[in-house]
Amino acid sequence: MIPEHVVIDDKSGLMTPNTGRYRKRLSELRGLFQDAQVLEAEIRTKGDPVVYEVIEYKKGGSDLFFGTTAILPGKVNGEYYMTRGHFHKRRDMGEVYYTRNGAGILLLESPDGETSVIEMRPGTCAFIAPNWAHRSINIGAESLVFVWVCSVDAGHDYGQIVRTGMRKIVVEREGKVAVLDNPGVVP
Ligand code: F6R
Ligand code: ZN
């Protein structure tokens, strides 16, 4: 292996070169938002918009990989666009999220239900401690772009979050951003 570099456009999250990318559209995020009816209406009327894009740079044989996530601005009945959220398969492995553009919230949750909220602003570098589930949420009018770095072995475990949701939701209430208890999660 040899040292290399990429160039990242902070506004869009475009990373050049890269080794892979994927997009998630609203229709692929059914079950994530509180209001399933409005979600279906948004899919129909807005042509199934992209919610977020992930671009990665991974070299075979390396211990680390990194990439960008860009979450577009948007809401589903007041609930801001977000990522699915996950634990790492390897619970002993953490991650770094370095925000480059926009405004967001990094929602974290431990297996015993403790929650933590970190504001994401350009320049914020968040340490996601091992064994904390993490979801990022765009609360601004621009794309929320962050660079992430973790071990190639960390993996994703979406199961628990898909089944139970996270304990907090992030919504707009009376023109303000509010972090509320998720009514669907029994304390
Ligand atoms: C990797 C990581 C990020 C997320 C990405 C999309 O461990 O935390 O690359 O995978 O922001 O979020 P999810 O995977 O939760 O849909
Ligand atoms: Zn992660």
mmCIF file with all atom_site columns, C-alpha atoms and ligand atoms in Angstrom:
data_model
loop_
_atom_site.group_PDB
_atom_site.id
_atom_site.type_symbol
_atom_site.label_atom_id
_atom_site.label_alt_id
_atom_site.label_comp_id
_atom_site.label_asym_id
_atom_site.label_entity_id
_atom_site.label_seq_id
_atom_site.pdbx_PDB_ins_code
_atom_site.Cartn_x
_atom_site.Cartn_y
_atom_site.Cartn_z
_atom_site.occupancy
_atom_site.B_iso_or_equiv
_atom_site.pdbx_formal_charge
_atom_site.auth_seq_id
_atom_site.auth_comp_id
_atom_site.auth_asym_id
_atom_site.auth_atom_id
_atom_site.pdbx_PDB_model_num
ATOM   1   C  CA . MET A 1 1   ? 0.000   0.000  0.000  1.00 0.00 ? 1   MET A CA 1
ATOM   2   C  CA . ILE A 1 2   ? 1.090   3.562  -0.664 1.00 0.00 ? 2   ILE A CA 1
ATOM   3   C  CA . PRO A 1 3   ? 0.009   6.896  0.876  1.00 0.00 ? 3   PRO A CA 1
ATOM   4   C  CA . GLU A 1 4   ? -2.785  8.608  -1.070 1.00 0.00 ? 4   GLU A CA 1
ATOM   5   C  CA . HIS A 1 5   ? -5.217  11.499 -0.706 1.00 0.00 ? 5   HIS A CA 1
ATOM   6   C  CA . VAL A 1 6   ? -8.670  12.539 -1.846 1.00 0.00 ? 6   VAL A CA 1
ATOM   7   C  CA . VAL A 1 7   ? -10.312 15.925 -2.336 1.00 0.00 ? 7   VAL A CA 1
ATOM   8   C  CA . ILE A 1 8   ? -13.603 16.649 -0.575 1.00 0.00 ? 8   ILE A CA 1
ATOM   9   C  CA . ASP A 1 9   ? -16.068 19.332 -1.601 1.00 0.00 ? 9   ASP A CA 1
ATOM   10  C  CA . ASP A 1 10  ? -17.438 20.502 1.753  1.00 0.00 ? 10  ASP A CA 1
ATOM   11  C  CA . LYS A 1 11  ? -20.689 21.890 0.329  1.00 0.00 ? 11  LYS A CA 1
ATOM   12  C  CA . SER A 1 12  ? -21.789 18.723 -1.457 1.00 0.00 ? 12  SER A CA 1
ATOM   13  C  CA . GLY A 1 13  ? -19.726 15.996 0.200  1.00 0.00 ? 13  GLY A CA 1
ATOM   14  C  CA . LEU A 1 14  ? -18.430 14.888 -3.204 1.00 0.00 ? 14  LEU A CA 1
ATOM   15  C  CA . MET A 1 15  ? -15.163 13.018 -2.690 1.00 0.00 ? 15  MET A CA 1
ATOM   16  C  CA . THR A 1 16  ? -12.699 12.456 -5.540 1.00 0.00 ? 16  THR A CA 1
ATOM   17  C  CA . PRO A 1 17  ? -11.489 9.816  -6.068 1.00 0.00 ? 17  PRO A CA 1
ATOM   18  C  CA . ASN A 1 18  ? -13.690 7.367  -4.180 1.00 0.00 ? 18  ASN A CA 1
ATOM   19  C  CA . THR A 1 19  ? -14.217 3.619  -4.104 1.00 0.00 ? 19  THR A CA 1
ATOM   20  C  CA . GLY A 1 20  ? -17.989 3.459  -3.669 1.00 0.00 ? 20  GLY A CA 1
ATOM   21  C  CA . ARG A 1 21  ? -21.154 5.419  -3.072 1.00 0.00 ? 21  ARG A CA 1
ATOM   22  C  CA . TYR A 1 22  ? -24.840 4.895  -2.381 1.00 0.00 ? 22  TYR A CA 1
ATOM   23  C  CA . ARG A 1 23  ? -27.952 6.992  -1.972 1.00 0.00 ? 23  ARG A CA 1
ATOM   24  C  CA . LYS A 1 24  ? -30.982 6.466  0.232  1.00 0.00 ? 24  LYS A CA 1
ATOM   25  C  CA . ARG A 1 25  ? -34.339 7.705  -1.009 1.00 0.00 ? 25  ARG A CA 1
ATOM   26  C  CA . LEU A 1 26  ? -37.449 8.259  1.105  1.00 0.00 ? 26  LEU A CA 1
ATOM   27  C  CA . SER A 1 27  ? -38.999 5.000  -0.101 1.00 0.00 ? 27  SER A CA 1
ATOM   28  C  CA . GLU A 1 28  ? -36.012 3.106  1.341  1.00 0.00 ? 28  GLU A CA 1
ATOM   29  C  CA . LEU A 1 29  ? -36.544 4.729  4.732  1.00 0.00 ? 29  LEU A CA 1
ATOM   30  C  CA . ARG A 1 30  ? -40.090 3.529  5.411  1.00 0.00 ? 30  ARG A CA 1
ATOM   31  C  CA . GLY A 1 31  ? -40.599 2.951  9.117  1.00 0.00 ? 31  GLY A CA 1
ATOM   32  C  CA . LEU A 1 32  ? -37.997 5.511  10.128 1.00 0.00 ? 32  LEU A CA 1
ATOM   33  C  CA . PHE A 1 33  ? -40.282 8.525  10.341 1.00 0.00 ? 33  PHE A CA 1
ATOM   34  C  CA . GLN A 1 34  ? -43.211 8.964  12.733 1.00 0.00 ? 34  GLN A CA 1
ATOM   35  C  CA . ASP A 1 35  ? -45.807 9.809  10.097 1.00 0.00 ? 35  ASP A CA 1
ATOM   36  C  CA . ALA A 1 36  ? -46.100 6.933  7.615  1.00 0.00 ? 36  ALA A CA 1
ATOM   37  C  CA . GLN A 1 37  ? -48.999 8.561  5.725  1.00 0.00 ? 37  GLN A CA 1
ATOM   38  C  CA . VAL A 1 38  ? -47.197 11.816 5.060  1.00 0.00 ? 38  VAL A CA 1
ATOM   39  C  CA . LEU A 1 39  ? -44.108 9.832  4.090  1.00 0.00 ? 39  LEU A CA 1
ATOM   40  C  CA . GLU A 1 40  ? -46.101 7.988  1.387  1.00 0.00 ? 40  GLU A CA 1
ATOM   41  C  CA . ALA A 1 41  ? -47.566 11.289 0.160  1.00 0.00 ? 41  ALA A CA 1
ATOM   42  C  CA . GLU A 1 42  ? -44.082 12.842 -0.052 1.00 0.00 ? 42  GLU A CA 1
ATOM   43  C  CA . ILE A 1 43  ? -42.828 9.838  -2.050 1.00 0.00 ? 43  ILE A CA 1
ATOM   44  C  CA . ARG A 1 44  ? -45.733 10.231 -4.502 1.00 0.00 ? 44  ARG A CA 1
ATOM   45  C  CA . THR A 1 45  ? -45.756 14.017 -4.867 1.00 0.00 ? 45  THR A CA 1
ATOM   46  C  CA . LYS A 1 46  ? -42.011 14.732 -4.696 1.00 0.00 ? 46  LYS A CA 1
ATOM   47  C  CA . GLY A 1 47  ? -40.829 11.839 -6.904 1.00 0.00 ? 47  GLY A CA 1
ATOM   48  C  CA . ASP A 1 48  ? -39.161 9.842  -4.117 1.00 0.00 ? 48  ASP A CA 1
ATOM   49  C  CA . PRO A 1 49  ? -36.458 12.368 -3.179 1.00 0.00 ? 49  PRO A CA 1
ATOM   50  C  CA . VAL A 1 50  ? -32.926 11.454 -2.134 1.00 0.00 ? 50  VAL A CA 1
ATOM   51  C  CA . VAL A 1 51  ? -32.511 11.852 1.636  1.00 0.00 ? 51  VAL A CA 1
ATOM   52  C  CA . TYR A 1 52  ? -28.786 11.148 1.940  1.00 0.00 ? 52  TYR A CA 1
ATOM   53  C  CA . GLU A 1 53  ? -25.709 10.026 0.067  1.00 0.00 ? 53  GLU A CA 1
ATOM   54  C  CA . VAL A 1 54  ? -22.662 8.193  1.401  1.00 0.00 ? 54  VAL A CA 1
ATOM   55  C  CA . ILE A 1 55  ? -19.336 8.168  -0.473 1.00 0.00 ? 55  ILE A CA 1
ATOM   56  C  CA . GLU A 1 56  ? -16.436 6.070  0.753  1.00 0.00 ? 56  GLU A CA 1
ATOM   57  C  CA . TYR A 1 57  ? -12.748 5.491  0.269  1.00 0.00 ? 57  TYR A CA 1
ATOM   58  C  CA . LYS A 1 58  ? -11.612 2.016  1.215  1.00 0.00 ? 58  LYS A CA 1
ATOM   59  C  CA . LYS A 1 59  ? -8.366  0.288  0.336  1.00 0.00 ? 59  LYS A CA 1
ATOM   60  C  CA . GLY A 1 60  ? -8.097  -3.477 0.613  1.00 0.00 ? 60  GLY A CA 1
ATOM   61  C  CA . GLY A 1 61  ? -5.719  -4.463 3.389  1.00 0.00 ? 61  GLY A CA 1
ATOM   62  C  CA . SER A 1 62  ? -6.014  -1.217 5.352  1.00 0.00 ? 62  SER A CA 1
ATOM   63  C  CA . ASP A 1 63  ? -7.247  -1.052 8.945  1.00 0.00 ? 63  ASP A CA 1
ATOM   64  C  CA . LEU A 1 64  ? -9.053  2.299  8.430  1.00 0.00 ? 64  LEU A CA 1
ATOM   65  C  CA . PHE A 1 65  ? -11.532 3.663  5.955  1.00 0.00 ? 65  PHE A CA 1
ATOM   66  C  CA . PHE A 1 66  ? -13.324 6.967  5.649  1.00 0.00 ? 66  PHE A CA 1
ATOM   67  C  CA . GLY A 1 67  ? -15.915 8.823  3.652  1.00 0.00 ? 67  GLY A CA 1
ATOM   68  C  CA . THR A 1 68  ? -18.531 11.519 3.551  1.00 0.00 ? 68  THR A CA 1
ATOM   69  C  CA . THR A 1 69  ? -22.231 11.590 4.304  1.00 0.00 ? 69  THR A CA 1
ATOM   70  C  CA . ALA A 1 70  ? -24.416 14.358 2.863  1.00 0.00 ? 70  ALA A CA 1
ATOM   71  C  CA . ILE A 1 71  ? -27.968 14.623 4.211  1.00 0.00 ? 71  ILE A CA 1
ATOM   72  C  CA . LEU A 1 72  ? -30.229 16.853 2.177  1.00 0.00 ? 72  LEU A CA 1
ATOM   73  C  CA . PRO A 1 73  ? -32.486 19.408 3.849  1.00 0.00 ? 73  PRO A CA 1
ATOM   74  C  CA . GLY A 1 74  ? -36.052 18.203 4.283  1.00 0.00 ? 74  GLY A CA 1
ATOM   75  C  CA . LYS A 1 75  ? -38.770 17.080 6.686  1.00 0.00 ? 75  LYS A CA 1
ATOM   76  C  CA . VAL A 1 76  ? -41.569 14.537 6.881  1.00 0.00 ? 76  VAL A CA 1
ATOM   77  C  CA . ASN A 1 77  ? -44.434 16.208 8.722  1.00 0.00 ? 77  ASN A CA 1
ATOM   78  C  CA . GLY A 1 78  ? -41.977 18.287 10.751 1.00 0.00 ? 78  GLY A CA 1
ATOM   79  C  CA . GLU A 1 79  ? -39.487 15.472 11.400 1.00 0.00 ? 79  GLU A CA 1
ATOM   80  C  CA . TYR A 1 80  ? -36.101 16.286 9.901  1.00 0.00 ? 80  TYR A CA 1
ATOM   81  C  CA . TYR A 1 81  ? -34.340 14.104 7.318  1.00 0.00 ? 81  TYR A CA 1
ATOM   82  C  CA . MET A 1 82  ? -31.949 11.672 9.005  1.00 0.00 ? 82  MET A CA 1
ATOM   83  C  CA . THR A 1 83  ? -29.817 8.571  8.535  1.00 0.00 ? 83  THR A CA 1
ATOM   84  C  CA . ARG A 1 84  ? -31.057 5.123  9.622  1.00 0.00 ? 84  ARG A CA 1
ATOM   85  C  CA . GLY A 1 85  ? -28.794 4.972  12.671 1.00 0.00 ? 85  GLY A CA 1
ATOM   86  C  CA . HIS A 1 86  ? -26.841 1.948  13.828 1.00 0.00 ? 86  HIS A CA 1
ATOM   87  C  CA . PHE A 1 87  ? -24.603 0.288  16.371 1.00 0.00 ? 87  PHE A CA 1
ATOM   88  C  CA . HIS A 1 88  ? -21.369 -1.108 15.025 1.00 0.00 ? 88  HIS A CA 1
ATOM   89  C  CA . LYS A 1 89  ? -21.278 -4.868 14.662 1.00 0.00 ? 89  LYS A CA 1
ATOM   90  C  CA . ARG A 1 90  ? -18.015 -4.695 16.527 1.00 0.00 ? 90  ARG A CA 1
ATOM   91  C  CA . ARG A 1 91  ? -19.314 -3.029 19.680 1.00 0.00 ? 91  ARG A CA 1
ATOM   92  C  CA . ASP A 1 92  ? -15.766 -2.277 20.810 1.00 0.00 ? 92  ASP A CA 1
ATOM   93  C  CA . MET A 1 93  ? -15.170 0.059  17.850 1.00 0.00 ? 93  MET A CA 1
ATOM   94  C  CA . GLY A 1 94  ? -15.952 3.778  17.783 1.00 0.00 ? 94  GLY A CA 1
ATOM   95  C  CA . GLU A 1 95  ? -15.926 6.387  15.029 1.00 0.00 ? 95  GLU A CA 1
ATOM   96  C  CA . VAL A 1 96  ? -15.155 10.043 14.287 1.00 0.00 ? 96  VAL A CA 1
ATOM   97  C  CA . TYR A 1 97  ? -17.643 12.445 12.613 1.00 0.00 ? 97  TYR A CA 1
ATOM   98  C  CA . TYR A 1 98  ? -16.163 15.757 11.432 1.00 0.00 ? 98  TYR A CA 1
ATOM   99  C  CA . THR A 1 99  ? -18.849 18.205 10.265 1.00 0.00 ? 99  THR A CA 1
ATOM   100 C  CA . ARG A 1 100 ? -17.967 20.326 7.249  1.00 0.00 ? 100 ARG A CA 1
ATOM   101 C  CA . ASN A 1 101 ? -21.231 22.006 6.179  1.00 0.00 ? 101 ASN A CA 1
ATOM   102 C  CA . GLY A 1 102 ? -24.724 22.801 7.376  1.00 0.00 ? 102 GLY A CA 1
ATOM   103 C  CA . ALA A 1 103 ? -26.340 22.254 10.750 1.00 0.00 ? 103 ALA A CA 1
ATOM   104 C  CA . GLY A 1 104 ? -27.270 18.999 12.385 1.00 0.00 ? 104 GLY A CA 1
ATOM   105 C  CA . ILE A 1 105 ? -27.741 16.882 15.441 1.00 0.00 ? 105 ILE A CA 1
ATOM   106 C  CA . LEU A 1 106 ? -25.837 13.726 16.233 1.00 0.00 ? 106 LEU A CA 1
ATOM   107 C  CA . LEU A 1 107 ? -28.096 11.551 18.328 1.00 0.00 ? 107 LEU A CA 1
ATOM   108 C  CA . LEU A 1 108 ? -26.395 8.837  20.363 1.00 0.00 ? 108 LEU A CA 1
ATOM   109 C  CA . GLU A 1 109 ? -27.786 6.050  22.489 1.00 0.00 ? 109 GLU A CA 1
ATOM   110 C  CA . SER A 1 110 ? -26.170 3.404  24.685 1.00 0.00 ? 110 SER A CA 1
ATOM   111 C  CA . PRO A 1 111 ? -27.548 -0.164 24.984 1.00 0.00 ? 111 PRO A CA 1
ATOM   112 C  CA . ASP A 1 112 ? -29.055 0.642  28.404 1.00 0.00 ? 112 ASP A CA 1
ATOM   113 C  CA . GLY A 1 113 ? -30.966 3.617  26.997 1.00 0.00 ? 113 GLY A CA 1
ATOM   114 C  CA . GLU A 1 114 ? -28.731 6.519  27.966 1.00 0.00 ? 114 GLU A CA 1
ATOM   115 C  CA . THR A 1 115 ? -28.918 9.244  25.299 1.00 0.00 ? 115 THR A CA 1
ATOM   116 C  CA . SER A 1 116 ? -26.534 11.977 24.200 1.00 0.00 ? 116 SER A CA 1
ATOM   117 C  CA . VAL A 1 117 ? -26.983 14.867 21.760 1.00 0.00 ? 117 VAL A CA 1
ATOM   118 C  CA . ILE A 1 118 ? -24.076 16.565 19.983 1.00 0.00 ? 118 ILE A CA 1
ATOM   119 C  CA . GLU A 1 119 ? -24.647 19.655 17.853 1.00 0.00 ? 119 GLU A CA 1
ATOM   120 C  CA . MET A 1 120 ? -23.108 19.357 14.387 1.00 0.00 ? 120 MET A CA 1
ATOM   121 C  CA . ARG A 1 121 ? -21.673 22.580 12.939 1.00 0.00 ? 121 ARG A CA 1
ATOM   122 C  CA . PRO A 1 122 ? -18.792 23.124 10.507 1.00 0.00 ? 122 PRO A CA 1
ATOM   123 C  CA . GLY A 1 123 ? -15.689 22.407 12.582 1.00 0.00 ? 123 GLY A CA 1
ATOM   124 C  CA . THR A 1 124 ? -17.342 20.110 15.145 1.00 0.00 ? 124 THR A CA 1
ATOM   125 C  CA . CYS A 1 125 ? -15.423 16.861 15.423 1.00 0.00 ? 125 CYS A CA 1
ATOM   126 C  CA . ALA A 1 126 ? -17.432 14.277 17.340 1.00 0.00 ? 126 ALA A CA 1
ATOM   127 C  CA . PHE A 1 127 ? -16.022 11.195 19.027 1.00 0.00 ? 127 PHE A CA 1
ATOM   128 C  CA . ILE A 1 128 ? -18.547 8.384  18.836 1.00 0.00 ? 128 ILE A CA 1
ATOM   129 C  CA . ALA A 1 129 ? -17.518 6.165  21.715 1.00 0.00 ? 129 ALA A CA 1
ATOM   130 C  CA . PRO A 1 130 ? -17.647 2.381  21.199 1.00 0.00 ? 130 PRO A CA 1
ATOM   131 C  CA . ASN A 1 131 ? -21.048 0.774  21.894 1.00 0.00 ? 131 ASN A CA 1
ATOM   132 C  CA . TRP A 1 132 ? -23.133 3.902  21.239 1.00 0.00 ? 132 TRP A CA 1
ATOM   133 C  CA . ALA A 1 133 ? -25.706 3.827  18.445 1.00 0.00 ? 133 ALA A CA 1
ATOM   134 C  CA . HIS A 1 134 ? -25.502 6.931  16.249 1.00 0.00 ? 134 HIS A CA 1
ATOM   135 C  CA . ARG A 1 135 ? -27.839 8.740  13.893 1.00 0.00 ? 135 ARG A CA 1
ATOM   136 C  CA . SER A 1 136 ? -27.301 12.111 12.219 1.00 0.00 ? 136 SER A CA 1
ATOM   137 C  CA . ILE A 1 137 ? -30.096 14.558 11.456 1.00 0.00 ? 137 ILE A CA 1
ATOM   138 C  CA . ASN A 1 138 ? -30.109 17.612 9.191  1.00 0.00 ? 138 ASN A CA 1
ATOM   139 C  CA . ILE A 1 139 ? -31.805 20.507 11.010 1.00 0.00 ? 139 ILE A CA 1
ATOM   140 C  CA . GLY A 1 140 ? -30.708 23.238 8.580  1.00 0.00 ? 140 GLY A CA 1
ATOM   141 C  CA . ALA A 1 141 ? -31.586 24.653 5.176  1.00 0.00 ? 141 ALA A CA 1
ATOM   142 C  CA . GLU A 1 142 ? -28.399 23.370 3.480  1.00 0.00 ? 142 GLU A CA 1
ATOM   143 C  CA . SER A 1 143 ? -26.901 19.914 3.041  1.00 0.00 ? 143 SER A CA 1
ATOM   144 C  CA . LEU A 1 144 ? -25.425 18.553 6.263  1.00 0.00 ? 144 LEU A CA 1
ATOM   145 C  CA . VAL A 1 145 ? -22.010 17.210 5.255  1.00 0.00 ? 145 VAL A CA 1
ATOM   146 C  CA . PHE A 1 146 ? -19.630 15.321 7.521  1.00 0.00 ? 146 PHE A CA 1
ATOM   147 C  CA . VAL A 1 147 ? -16.512 13.225 7.118  1.00 0.00 ? 147 VAL A CA 1
ATOM   148 C  CA . TRP A 1 148 ? -16.423 9.943  9.029  1.00 0.00 ? 148 TRP A CA 1
ATOM   149 C  CA . VAL A 1 149 ? -13.496 7.679  9.839  1.00 0.00 ? 149 VAL A CA 1
ATOM   150 C  CA . CYS A 1 150 ? -13.626 4.224  11.360 1.00 0.00 ? 150 CYS A CA 1
ATOM   151 C  CA . SER A 1 151 ? -12.147 0.751  11.340 1.00 0.00 ? 151 SER A CA 1
ATOM   152 C  CA . VAL A 1 152 ? -12.878 -1.439 8.307  1.00 0.00 ? 152 VAL A CA 1
ATOM   153 C  CA . ASP A 1 153 ? -13.962 -4.112 10.786 1.00 0.00 ? 153 ASP A CA 1
ATOM   154 C  CA . ALA A 1 154 ? -16.562 -1.931 12.607 1.00 0.00 ? 154 ALA A CA 1
ATOM   155 C  CA . GLY A 1 155 ? -19.522 -3.027 10.424 1.00 0.00 ? 155 GLY A CA 1
ATOM   156 C  CA . HIS A 1 156 ? -23.174 -1.987 10.851 1.00 0.00 ? 156 HIS A CA 1
ATOM   157 C  CA . ASP A 1 157 ? -25.849 -3.418 13.108 1.00 0.00 ? 157 ASP A CA 1
ATOM   158 C  CA . TYR A 1 158 ? -29.160 -1.812 12.110 1.00 0.00 ? 158 TYR A CA 1
ATOM   159 C  CA . GLY A 1 159 ? -31.349 -4.422 13.779 1.00 0.00 ? 159 GLY A CA 1
ATOM   160 C  CA . GLN A 1 160 ? -32.080 -2.904 17.138 1.00 0.00 ? 160 GLN A CA 1
ATOM   161 C  CA . ILE A 1 161 ? -32.749 0.613  15.831 1.00 0.00 ? 161 ILE A CA 1
ATOM   162 C  CA . VAL A 1 162 ? -35.028 -0.732 13.082 1.00 0.00 ? 162 VAL A CA 1
ATOM   163 C  CA . ARG A 1 163 ? -37.006 -2.738 15.643 1.00 0.00 ? 163 ARG A CA 1
ATOM   164 C  CA . THR A 1 164 ? -37.347 -0.165 18.399 1.00 0.00 ? 164 THR A CA 1
ATOM   165 C  CA . GLY A 1 165 ? -36.434 3.232  16.942 1.00 0.00 ? 165 GLY A CA 1
ATOM   166 C  CA . MET A 1 166 ? -34.227 5.602  18.904 1.00 0.00 ? 166 MET A CA 1
ATOM   167 C  CA . ARG A 1 167 ? -35.430 7.056  22.209 1.00 0.00 ? 167 ARG A CA 1
ATOM   168 C  CA . LYS A 1 168 ? -35.339 10.611 20.902 1.00 0.00 ? 168 LYS A CA 1
ATOM   169 C  CA . ILE A 1 169 ? -36.805 12.203 17.776 1.00 0.00 ? 169 ILE A CA 1
ATOM   170 C  CA . VAL A 1 170 ? -35.847 15.560 16.273 1.00 0.00 ? 170 VAL A CA 1
ATOM   171 C  CA . VAL A 1 171 ? -38.705 17.694 14.967 1.00 0.00 ? 171 VAL A CA 1
ATOM   172 C  CA . GLU A 1 172 ? -39.615 21.269 14.188 1.00 0.00 ? 172 GLU A CA 1
ATOM   173 C  CA . ARG A 1 173 ? -42.064 22.685 16.752 1.00 0.00 ? 173 ARG A CA 1
ATOM   174 C  CA . GLU A 1 174 ? -43.299 26.283 16.498 1.00 0.00 ? 174 GLU A CA 1
ATOM   175 C  CA . GLY A 1 175 ? -40.421 27.130 14.179 1.00 0.00 ? 175 GLY A CA 1
ATOM   176 C  CA . LYS A 1 176 ? -37.771 25.706 16.509 1.00 0.00 ? 176 LYS A CA 1
ATOM   177 C  CA . VAL A 1 177 ? -35.746 22.519 16.608 1.00 0.00 ? 177 VAL A CA 1
ATOM   178 C  CA . ALA A 1 178 ? -36.949 20.212 19.374 1.00 0.00 ? 178 ALA A CA 1
ATOM   179 C  CA . VAL A 1 179 ? -35.446 16.953 20.639 1.00 0.00 ? 179 VAL A CA 1
ATOM   180 C  CA . LEU A 1 180 ? -38.388 14.996 22.069 1.00 0.00 ? 180 LEU A CA 1
ATOM   181 C  CA . ASP A 1 181 ? -38.995 11.576 23.574 1.00 0.00 ? 181 ASP A CA 1
ATOM   182 C  CA . ASN A 1 182 ? -40.026 9.097  20.905 1.00 0.00 ? 182 ASN A CA 1
ATOM   183 C  CA . PRO A 1 183 ? -43.670 8.271  21.726 1.00 0.00 ? 183 PRO A CA 1
ATOM   184 C  CA . GLY A 1 184 ? -43.177 4.817  20.140 1.00 0.00 ? 184 GLY A CA 1
ATOM   185 C  CA . VAL A 1 185 ? -40.466 3.725  22.585 1.00 0.00 ? 185 VAL A CA 1
ATOM   186 C  CA . VAL A 1 186 ? -41.532 2.401  25.983 1.00 0.00 ? 186 VAL A CA 1
ATOM   187 C  CA . PRO A 1 187 ? -39.131 3.849  28.585 1.00 0.00 ? 187 PRO A CA 1
HETATM 188 C  C1 . F6R B 2 .   ? -20.298 4.302  9.356  1.00 0.00 ? 1   F6R B C1 1
HETATM 189 C  C2 . F6R B 2 .   ? -21.135 5.482  9.656  1.00 0.00 ? 1   F6R B C2 1
HETATM 190 C  C3 . F6R B 2 .   ? -21.597 6.361  8.522  1.00 0.00 ? 1   F6R B C3 1
HETATM 191 C  C4 . F6R B 2 .   ? -23.078 6.019  8.244  1.00 0.00 ? 1   F6R B C4 1
HETATM 192 C  C5 . F6R B 2 .   ? -23.743 6.929  7.240  1.00 0.00 ? 1   F6R B C5 1
HETATM 193 C  C6 . F6R B 2 .   ? -25.181 6.517  6.945  1.00 0.00 ? 1   F6R B C6 1
HETATM 194 O  O1 . F6R B 2 .   ? -20.069 3.563  10.512 1.00 0.00 ? 1   F6R B O1 1
HETATM 195 O  O2 . F6R B 2 .   ? -21.506 5.736  10.786 1.00 0.00 ? 1   F6R B O2 1
HETATM 196 O  O3 . F6R B 2 .   ? -20.837 6.169  7.381  1.00 0.00 ? 1   F6R B O3 1
HETATM 197 O  O4 . F6R B 2 .   ? -23.137 4.685  7.805  1.00 0.00 ? 1   F6R B O4 1
HETATM 198 O  O5 . F6R B 2 .   ? -23.766 8.232  7.752  1.00 0.00 ? 1   F6R B O5 1
HETATM 199 O  O6 . F6R B 2 .   ? -25.869 6.248  8.117  1.00 0.00 ? 1   F6R B O6 1
HETATM 200 P  P1 . F6R B 2 .   ? -26.637 4.861  8.313  1.00 0.00 ? 1   F6R B P1 1
HETATM 201 O  O7 . F6R B 2 .   ? -25.642 3.813  7.962  1.00 0.00 ? 1   F6R B O7 1
HETATM 202 O  O8 . F6R B 2 .   ? -27.016 4.850  9.768  1.00 0.00 ? 1   F6R B O8 1
HETATM 203 O  O9 . F6R B 2 .   ? -27.809 4.884  7.406  1.00 0.00 ? 1   F6R B O9 1
HETATM 204 ZN ZN . ZN  B 3 .   ? -21.077 4.207  12.348 1.00 0.00 ? 2   ZN  B ZN 1
#
